Coordinates of C-alpha atoms in Angstrom, one line a residue:
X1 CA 22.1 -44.6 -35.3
X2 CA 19.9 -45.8 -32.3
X3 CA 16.6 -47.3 -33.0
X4 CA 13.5 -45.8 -31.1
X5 CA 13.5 -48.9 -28.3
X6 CA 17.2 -48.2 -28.1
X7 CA 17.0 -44.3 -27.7
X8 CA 14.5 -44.9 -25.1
X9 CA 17.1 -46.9 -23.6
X10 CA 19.9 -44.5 -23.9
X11 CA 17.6 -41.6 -22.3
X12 CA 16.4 -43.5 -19.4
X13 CA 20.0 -44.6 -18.5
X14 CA 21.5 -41.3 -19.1
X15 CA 23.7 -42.5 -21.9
X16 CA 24.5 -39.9 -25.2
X17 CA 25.7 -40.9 -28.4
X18 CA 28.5 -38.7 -27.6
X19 CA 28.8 -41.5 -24.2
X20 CA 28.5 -44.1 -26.8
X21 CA 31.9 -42.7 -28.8
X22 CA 33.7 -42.1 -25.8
X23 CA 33.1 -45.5 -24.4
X24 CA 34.1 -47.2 -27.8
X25 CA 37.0 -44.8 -28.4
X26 CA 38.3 -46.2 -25.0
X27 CA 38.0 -49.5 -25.9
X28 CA 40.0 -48.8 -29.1
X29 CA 42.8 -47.1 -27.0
X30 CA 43.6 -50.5 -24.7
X31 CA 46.4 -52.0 -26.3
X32 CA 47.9 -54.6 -23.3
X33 CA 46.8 -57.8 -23.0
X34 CA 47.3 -57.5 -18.9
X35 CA 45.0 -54.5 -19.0
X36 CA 42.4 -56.4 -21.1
X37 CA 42.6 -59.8 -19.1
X38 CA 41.8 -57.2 -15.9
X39 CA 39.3 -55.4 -17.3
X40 CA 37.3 -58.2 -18.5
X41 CA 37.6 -60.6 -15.8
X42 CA 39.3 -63.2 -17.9
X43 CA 41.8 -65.6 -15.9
X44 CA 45.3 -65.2 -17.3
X45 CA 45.6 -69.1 -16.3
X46 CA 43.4 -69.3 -19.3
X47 CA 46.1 -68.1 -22.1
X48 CA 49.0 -69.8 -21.2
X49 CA 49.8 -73.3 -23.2
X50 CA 53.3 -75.2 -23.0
X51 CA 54.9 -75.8 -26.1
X52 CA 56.6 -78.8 -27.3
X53 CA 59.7 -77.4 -25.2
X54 CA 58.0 -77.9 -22.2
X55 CA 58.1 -73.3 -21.9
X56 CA 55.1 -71.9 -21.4
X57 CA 53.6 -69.3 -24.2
X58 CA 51.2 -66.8 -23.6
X59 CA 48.6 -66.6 -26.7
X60 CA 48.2 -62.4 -26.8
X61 CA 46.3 -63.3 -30.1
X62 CA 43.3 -65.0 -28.1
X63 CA 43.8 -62.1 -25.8
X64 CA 43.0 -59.8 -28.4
X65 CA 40.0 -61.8 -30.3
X66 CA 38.5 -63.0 -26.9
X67 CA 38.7 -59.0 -25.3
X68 CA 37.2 -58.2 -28.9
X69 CA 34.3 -60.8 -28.5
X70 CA 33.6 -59.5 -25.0
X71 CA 33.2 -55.8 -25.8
X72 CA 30.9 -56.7 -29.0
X73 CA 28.6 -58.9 -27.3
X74 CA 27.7 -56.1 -25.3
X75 CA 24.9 -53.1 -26.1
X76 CA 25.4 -50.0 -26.2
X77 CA 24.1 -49.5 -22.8
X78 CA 26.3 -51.8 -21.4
X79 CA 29.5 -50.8 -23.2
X80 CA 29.2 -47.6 -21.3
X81 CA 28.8 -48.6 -18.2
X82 CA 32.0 -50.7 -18.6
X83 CA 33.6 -47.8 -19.7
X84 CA 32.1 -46.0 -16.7
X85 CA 33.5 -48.4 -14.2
X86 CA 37.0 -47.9 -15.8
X87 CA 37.3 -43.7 -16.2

């Protein structure tokens, strides 16, 4: 449910509620960590640690909750034009 500033918004971007779904079902659907990392311009550098081994670990779960934090800082607006860029 948009409110009146945001269906404004939506109309003079050109952005449905049915864009809306789509954009958010994508989101849903990307399940690698590579494709995330790309998608939102993290640095992969960023997610690597070494463990007490001295071998290096990749941390998907920050990944995941960082990816997560990116999308839902983002409007509605917004969200689609990501999704726009990435179709």
């Amino acid at each position: 449910v948009f409110s009146q500033d945001t269906e404004f918004e939506v109309y003079e971007v050109n952005v449905t509620e049915e864009d809306v779904k789509e954009a958010q079902d994508w989101f849903d659907g990307i399940t690698d960590t590579e494709d995330m990392i790309g998608i939102a311009g993290f640095d992969r550098e960023d997610y690597i640690s070494t463990d007490e081994n001295g071998e290096e670990e990749f941390d998907e779960d920050l990944v995941y909750y960082d990816f997560s934090n990116w999308w839902n800082n983002m409007d509605d607006i917004e969200q689609v034009k990501e999704y726009r860029k990435h179709e």
